[in-house]
Coordinates of N, CA and C in Angstrom, one line a residue:
M1 N 24.3 37.8 77.8 CA 23.0 37.5 77.2 C 22.0 37.4 78.4
T2 N 20.7 37.6 78.1 CA 19.6 37.6 79.0 C 19.6 36.3 79.7
D3 N 19.2 36.2 81.0 CA 19.1 35.0 81.7 C 17.9 34.2 81.1
L4 N 18.2 32.9 80.8 CA 17.2 32.1 80.1 C 16.9 30.9 81.0
I5 N 15.7 30.4 80.8 CA 15.3 29.1 81.4 C 14.9 28.1 80.3
F6 N 15.2 26.9 80.5 CA 14.9 25.8 79.6 C 13.7 25.1 80.2
K7 N 12.6 25.0 79.5 CA 11.4 24.3 80.1 C 10.5 23.7 79.0
E8 N 9.8 22.7 79.5 CA 8.7 22.2 78.6 C 7.7 23.2 78.4
L9 N 7.1 23.3 77.1 CA 6.1 24.2 76.8 C 4.9 24.0 77.7
D10 N 4.4 25.0 78.3 CA 3.1 24.9 79.1 C 2.3 26.2 78.9
G11 N 1.2 26.3 79.5 CA 0.3 27.4 79.3 C 0.8 28.7 79.9
D12 N 1.9 28.6 80.7 CA 2.4 29.8 81.4 C 3.4 30.6 80.5
V13 N 3.9 30.1 79.4 CA 4.8 30.8 78.6 C 4.2 31.8 77.7
I14 N 4.9 32.9 77.4 CA 4.4 33.9 76.5 C 5.0 33.6 75.1
I15 N 4.1 33.2 74.2 CA 4.5 32.8 72.9 C 4.6 34.0 71.9
E16 N 3.7 34.9 72.0 CA 3.7 36.1 71.1 C 4.3 37.3 71.7
P17 N 5.1 38.1 71.1 CA 5.5 37.9 69.6 C 6.7 37.0 69.5
F18 N 6.6 36.0 68.7 CA 7.7 35.1 68.3 C 7.8 35.1 66.8
D19 N 8.9 35.4 66.3 CA 9.1 35.4 64.8 C 10.5 34.9 64.5
C20 N 10.6 33.7 63.9 CA 11.9 33.2 63.5 C 12.2 33.4 62.0
G21 N 11.2 34.1 61.4 CA 11.4 34.3 59.9 C 10.8 33.3 59.0
D22 N 10.3 32.2 59.6 CA 9.6 31.2 58.9 C 8.2 31.1 59.3
Q23 N 7.2 31.4 58.5 CA 5.8 31.5 58.9 C 5.3 30.2 59.3
V24 N 5.7 29.1 58.7 CA 5.3 27.7 59.1 C 5.7 27.4 60.5
I25 N 6.9 27.7 60.8 CA 7.4 27.5 62.2 C 6.7 28.4 63.2
N26 N 6.6 29.6 62.9 CA 5.8 30.6 63.7 C 4.4 30.1 64.0
S27 N 3.7 29.7 62.9 CA 2.3 29.2 63.1 C 2.2 28.0 63.9
F28 N 3.2 27.1 63.7 CA 3.2 25.8 64.5 C 3.2 26.2 66.0
L29 N 4.2 27.0 66.4 CA 4.3 27.4 67.8 C 3.1 28.1 68.3
N30 N 2.5 29.0 67.5 CA 1.4 29.7 68.0 C 0.1 28.9 68.1
T31 N -0.1 27.9 67.2 CA -1.4 27.3 67.1 C -1.4 25.8 67.4
L32 N -0.3 25.1 67.2 CA -0.3 23.6 67.3 C 0.6 23.0 68.4
A33 N 1.6 23.7 68.8 CA 2.6 23.1 69.7 C 1.9 22.6 71.0
L34 N 1.2 23.5 71.7 CA 0.6 23.1 72.9 C -0.5 22.1 72.7
L35 N -1.3 22.2 71.7 CA -2.4 21.3 71.4 C -1.8 19.9 71.1
N36 N -0.7 19.8 70.3 CA -0.1 18.5 70.0 C 0.5 17.9 71.2
Q37 N 1.0 18.8 72.1 CA 1.6 18.2 73.4 C 0.5 17.6 74.2
K38 N -0.6 18.3 74.4 CA -1.8 17.8 75.1 C -2.3 16.5 74.6
R39 N -2.2 16.4 73.2 CA -2.7 15.2 72.6 C -1.7 14.1 72.5
K40 N -0.5 14.4 73.1 CA 0.6 13.4 73.2 C 1.1 13.0 71.8
L41 N 1.1 14.0 70.9 CA 1.6 13.8 69.5 C 3.1 14.3 69.4
S42 N 3.4 15.2 70.2 CA 4.8 15.7 70.2 C 5.1 16.4 71.5
K43 N 6.3 16.7 71.8 CA 6.7 17.4 73.0 C 7.6 18.6 72.6
T44 N 7.2 19.7 73.1 CA 7.9 21.0 72.8 C 8.6 21.5 74.0
Y45 N 9.9 21.8 73.8 CA 10.8 22.4 74.8 C 11.2 23.8 74.4
T46 N 11.3 24.7 75.3 CA 11.5 26.1 75.0 C 12.7 26.7 75.8
F47 N 13.3 27.7 75.2 CA 14.2 28.6 76.0 C 13.3 29.8 76.2
C48 N 13.1 30.3 77.4 CA 12.3 31.5 77.8 C 13.2 32.5 78.5
V49 N 12.9 33.7 78.3 CA 13.5 34.8 79.1 C 13.0 34.6 80.5
K50 N 14.0 34.5 81.5 CA 13.6 34.2 82.9 C 12.6 35.2 83.5
D51 N 12.8 36.5 83.3 CA 12.0 37.5 83.9 C 10.6 37.5 83.3
S52 N 10.4 37.3 82.0 CA 9.1 37.5 81.4 C 8.4 36.2 80.9
N53 N 9.2 35.0 80.9 CA 8.6 33.8 80.5 C 8.3 33.8 79.0
K54 N 8.9 34.7 78.2 CA 8.7 34.8 76.8 C 9.6 33.8 76.1
V55 N 8.9 33.0 75.2 CA 9.6 32.0 74.4 C 10.5 32.8 73.3
I56 N 11.8 32.4 73.3 CA 12.7 32.9 72.3 C 13.3 31.8 71.4
A57 N 13.1 30.6 71.8 CA 13.6 29.5 71.0 C 12.9 28.2 71.4
F58 N 12.7 27.3 70.5 CA 12.0 26.0 70.9 C 12.3 24.9 69.9
L59 N 12.1 23.7 70.4 CA 12.2 22.5 69.5 C 11.1 21.6 69.8
T60 N 10.7 20.7 68.9 CA 9.7 19.7 69.1 C 10.2 18.4 68.8
L61 N 10.0 17.4 69.6 CA 10.4 16.0 69.4 C 9.2 15.1 69.5
S62 N 9.3 14.0 68.7 CA 8.2 13.0 68.7 C 8.8 11.7 68.3
A63 N 8.2 10.6 68.7 CA 8.5 9.3 68.3 C 8.0 9.0 66.9
S64 N 8.7 8.3 66.0 CA 8.3 8.1 64.7 C 9.0 6.9 64.2
Q65 N 8.8 6.6 62.9 CA 9.6 5.6 62.2 C 10.0 6.0 60.9
L66 N 11.1 5.5 60.4 CA 11.6 5.8 59.1 C 11.3 4.6 58.2
N67 N 10.5 4.8 57.2 CA 10.2 3.7 56.3 C 11.3 3.6 55.2
T68 N 12.1 2.6 55.2 CA 13.2 2.5 54.3 C 12.8 1.8 53.0
G69 N 11.7 1.1 53.0 CA 11.3 0.3 51.8 C 12.3 -0.8 51.5
D70 N 12.7 -0.8 50.3 CA 13.6 -1.8 49.8 C 15.0 -1.6 50.3
A71 N 15.4 -0.4 50.7 CA 16.7 -0.1 51.2 C 16.8 -0.4 52.7
R72 N 16.7 -1.6 53.1 CA 16.6 -2.0 54.5 C 17.8 -1.5 55.2
I73 N 17.6 -1.0 56.4 CA 18.7 -0.5 57.3 C 18.6 -1.3 58.5
F74 N 19.7 -1.8 59.0 CA 19.8 -2.6 60.2 C 18.9 -3.8 60.1
G75 N 18.7 -4.3 58.9 CA 18.0 -5.5 58.7 C 16.5 -5.4 58.8
I76 N 16.0 -4.2 58.9 CA 14.5 -4.0 59.0 C 14.1 -2.9 58.0
D77 N 12.9 -2.8 57.7 CA 12.4 -1.8 56.8 C 11.7 -0.6 57.4
K78 N 11.5 -0.7 58.8 CA 10.9 0.4 59.5 C 11.8 0.7 60.8
V79 N 12.5 1.7 60.7 CA 13.5 2.0 61.8 C 12.9 3.0 62.8
P80 N 12.9 2.6 64.1 CA 12.4 3.5 65.1 C 13.3 4.8 65.3
I81 N 12.7 5.9 65.3 CA 13.4 7.2 65.4 C 12.8 8.2 66.3
V82 N 13.6 9.1 66.7 CA 13.1 10.4 67.4 C 13.2 11.4 66.3
L83 N 12.1 12.1 66.1 CA 12.0 13.1 65.0 C 12.1 14.5 65.6
L84 N 13.1 15.2 65.2 CA 13.2 16.6 65.5 C 12.3 17.3 64.5
G85 N 11.1 17.6 64.9 CA 10.1 18.0 63.9 C 10.1 19.5 63.6
R86 N 10.3 20.3 64.7 CA 10.3 21.8 64.5 C 11.5 22.3 65.4
L87 N 12.1 23.4 64.9 CA 13.1 24.1 65.7 C 13.0 25.6 65.2
G88 N 13.0 26.5 66.1 CA 12.9 27.9 65.7 C 13.6 28.8 66.8
V89 N 14.3 29.8 66.3 CA 14.9 30.8 67.2 C 14.4 32.2 66.8
D90 N 13.9 32.9 67.7 CA 13.4 34.3 67.4 C 14.5 35.1 66.7
N91 N 14.1 35.9 65.7 CA 15.0 36.7 65.0 C 15.9 37.6 65.9
N92 N 15.3 38.1 67.0 CA 16.0 38.9 67.9 C 17.1 38.2 68.7
Y93 N 17.1 36.9 68.7 CA 18.1 36.1 69.4 C 18.9 35.2 68.6
K94 N 18.9 35.4 67.2 CA 19.7 34.6 66.3 C 21.2 34.9 66.5
H95 N 22.1 34.0 66.1 CA 23.5 34.2 66.2 C 24.0 34.2 67.6
K96 N 23.3 33.5 68.5 CA 23.7 33.3 69.9 C 23.9 31.9 70.3
N97 N 23.9 31.0 69.2 CA 24.1 29.6 69.4 C 22.9 28.9 70.1
L98 N 21.7 29.5 70.1 CA 20.6 28.8 70.8 C 20.1 27.6 70.0
G99 N 20.2 27.7 68.6 CA 19.8 26.6 67.8 C 20.7 25.4 68.1
I100 N 22.0 25.6 68.2 CA 22.9 24.5 68.5 C 22.7 24.0 69.9
A101 N 22.4 24.8 70.9 CA 22.1 24.4 72.2 C 20.8 23.5 72.2
L102 N 19.8 23.9 71.4 CA 18.6 23.1 71.3 C 18.9 21.7 70.7
I103 N 19.7 21.7 69.6 CA 20.0 20.4 69.0 C 20.8 19.5 69.9
K104 N 21.7 20.1 70.7 CA 22.4 19.2 71.8 C 21.4 18.7 72.8
I105 N 20.4 19.5 73.2 CA 19.4 19.0 74.1 C 18.5 17.9 73.4
A106 N 18.2 18.1 72.1 CA 17.4 17.0 71.4 C 18.2 15.8 71.3
L107 N 19.5 15.8 71.1 CA 20.4 14.7 71.1 C 20.4 14.0 72.5
E108 N 20.6 14.8 73.5 CA 20.6 14.2 74.9 C 19.3 13.5 75.2
K109 N 18.2 14.1 74.9 CA 16.8 13.5 75.1 C 16.6 12.3 74.3
S110 N 17.1 12.3 73.1 CA 17.0 11.1 72.2 C 17.8 10.0 72.7
L111 N 19.0 10.2 73.2 CA 19.8 9.2 73.8 C 19.1 8.6 75.1
E112 N 18.6 9.5 75.9 CA 17.8 9.0 77.1 C 16.7 8.1 76.6
A113 N 15.9 8.5 75.6 CA 14.8 7.8 75.1 C 15.2 6.4 74.6
S114 N 16.4 6.4 73.9 CA 16.9 5.2 73.2 C 17.2 4.1 74.3
N115 N 17.5 4.5 75.5 CA 17.8 3.6 76.6 C 16.5 3.2 77.3
I116 N 15.4 3.8 77.0 CA 14.1 3.4 77.6 C 13.2 2.6 76.6
I117 N 13.1 3.1 75.4 CA 12.4 2.5 74.3 C 13.4 2.4 73.2
A118 N 13.2 1.5 72.3 CA 14.1 1.4 71.1 C 13.9 2.5 70.1
C119 N 14.9 3.2 69.9 CA 15.0 4.2 68.8 C 16.4 4.3 68.4
R120 N 16.7 4.3 67.1 CA 18.0 4.2 66.6 C 18.6 5.5 66.1
L121 N 17.7 6.3 65.5 CA 18.2 7.6 64.9 C 17.5 8.8 65.5
L122 N 18.2 9.9 65.5 CA 17.6 11.2 65.6 C 17.6 11.8 64.2
L123 N 16.4 12.1 63.8 CA 16.2 12.4 62.4 C 15.6 13.8 62.3
V124 N 16.1 14.6 61.3 CA 15.5 15.9 61.1 C 15.3 16.0 59.6
E125 N 14.2 16.5 59.2 CA 13.9 16.8 57.8 C 13.9 18.3 57.6
T126 N 15.0 18.8 57.0 CA 15.2 20.2 57.0 C 15.0 20.7 55.6
T127 N 15.0 22.0 55.4 CA 15.0 22.6 54.1 C 16.4 22.5 53.5
L128 N 16.5 22.4 52.2 CA 17.9 22.3 51.6 C 18.8 23.4 52.0
D129 N 18.3 24.6 52.1 CA 19.1 25.8 52.5 C 19.6 25.7 53.9
M130 N 19.0 24.9 54.8 CA 19.4 24.8 56.2 C 20.3 23.5 56.4
K131 N 20.4 22.7 55.3 CA 21.1 21.5 55.5 C 22.6 21.7 55.9
S132 N 23.2 22.8 55.3 CA 24.6 23.0 55.6 C 24.7 23.5 57.1
Y133 N 23.7 24.1 57.7 CA 23.7 24.4 59.1 C 23.9 23.2 59.9
Y134 N 23.1 22.2 59.6 CA 23.2 20.9 60.4 C 24.5 20.2 60.2
L135 N 25.0 20.2 58.9 CA 26.1 19.4 58.6 C 27.4 20.1 59.0
E136 N 27.5 21.4 58.9 CA 28.8 22.1 59.1 C 28.8 22.9 60.5
K137 N 27.8 23.7 60.7 CA 27.9 24.5 61.9 C 27.5 23.7 63.2
V138 N 26.5 22.9 63.1 CA 26.1 22.1 64.3 C 27.2 21.1 64.6
N139 N 27.8 20.4 63.6 CA 29.0 19.6 63.8 C 28.8 18.5 64.9
M140 N 27.7 17.8 64.9 CA 27.4 16.8 65.8 C 27.3 15.4 65.2
G141 N 27.7 15.3 63.9 CA 27.7 14.0 63.2 C 26.5 13.7 62.4
F142 N 25.7 14.8 62.0 CA 24.6 14.5 61.1 C 25.1 14.0 59.8
E143 N 24.3 13.0 59.3 CA 24.6 12.4 58.0 C 23.4 12.6 57.0
W144 N 23.7 12.5 55.7 CA 22.6 12.5 54.8 C 22.0 11.1 54.8
F145 N 20.7 11.0 54.6 CA 20.0 9.7 54.5 C 20.4 9.1 53.2
R146 N 20.8 7.8 53.3 CA 21.2 7.0 52.1 C 22.2 7.7 51.2
D147 N 23.0 8.6 51.8 CA 24.1 9.3 51.0 C 23.5 10.1 49.8
R148 N 22.3 10.5 49.9 CA 21.7 11.3 48.8 C 22.0 12.8 49.1
K149 N 22.9 13.4 48.4 CA 23.3 14.7 48.6 C 22.2 15.7 48.4
N150 N 21.2 15.4 47.6 CA 20.1 16.3 47.4 C 18.9 16.1 48.4
S151 N 19.1 15.1 49.3 CA 18.0 14.9 50.3 C 18.1 15.9 51.4
S152 N 16.9 16.2 51.9 CA 16.8 17.1 53.1 C 16.6 16.3 54.4
I153 N 16.7 15.0 54.3 CA 16.6 14.2 55.5 C 18.0 13.9 56.1
L154 N 18.2 14.3 57.3 CA 19.5 14.1 58.0 C 19.3 13.3 59.2
F155 N 20.3 12.6 59.7 CA 20.2 11.8 60.9 C 21.5 11.7 61.7
I156 N 21.3 11.4 62.9 CA 22.5 10.9 63.8 C 22.1 9.5 64.2
D157 N 23.0 8.6 64.0 CA 22.8 7.2 64.5 C 23.1 7.3 66.0
L158 N 22.1 7.1 66.8 CA 22.2 7.2 68.3 C 23.1 6.2 68.9
K159 N 23.1 5.0 68.3 CA 24.0 3.9 68.8 C 25.4 4.2 68.6
K160 N 25.7 4.6 67.3 CA 27.1 5.0 67.0 C 27.6 6.2 67.8
Y161 N 26.7 7.2 68.0 CA 27.0 8.4 68.7 C 27.3 8.0 70.2
E162 N 26.5 7.2 70.8 CA 26.7 6.8 72.2 C 28.0 6.0 72.3
E163 N 28.3 5.1 71.4 CA 29.5 4.4 71.5 C 30.8 5.3 71.3
S164 N 30.7 6.3 70.5 CA 31.8 7.2 70.3 C 32.1 8.1 71.4
T165 N 31.1 8.3 72.3 CA 31.2 9.3 73.4 C 31.5 8.6 74.7
H166 N 31.5 7.3 74.7 CA 31.7 6.6 76.0 C 32.9 5.7 75.9

């Protein structure tokens, strides 16, 4: 595979042409990712081709909270989380496990954050057709939120994950 570098999104990367097959994800990368980063609303990380600095895959993380309402989790109704908000792999680089590599990085960064500020879950709200990807192919311990099989909200309990790996 082409030599890749992993880096935070900055003005030096080449975004276009990027096409992951999902216009919402493509549009986010092209128009909002850098702006949201400058506004400190989210942080975007990329895999770029080393020689050209062209983005071929990316993920976006932000701090958030999960409002659980009456179904209190951990004794509270607002759980601090790291939100994996966007993830995309260019169509020309699919089936090379870049998505899995990005999710592993998201998990590592979430664990680091959980030891600096309180956050309990890494949460992803995915499409129903991508749910099996997170549950079966990624195989990092994603669970359905509140055991609702039709939910598109998946999470990894960072505390449990950290305890199981140490």
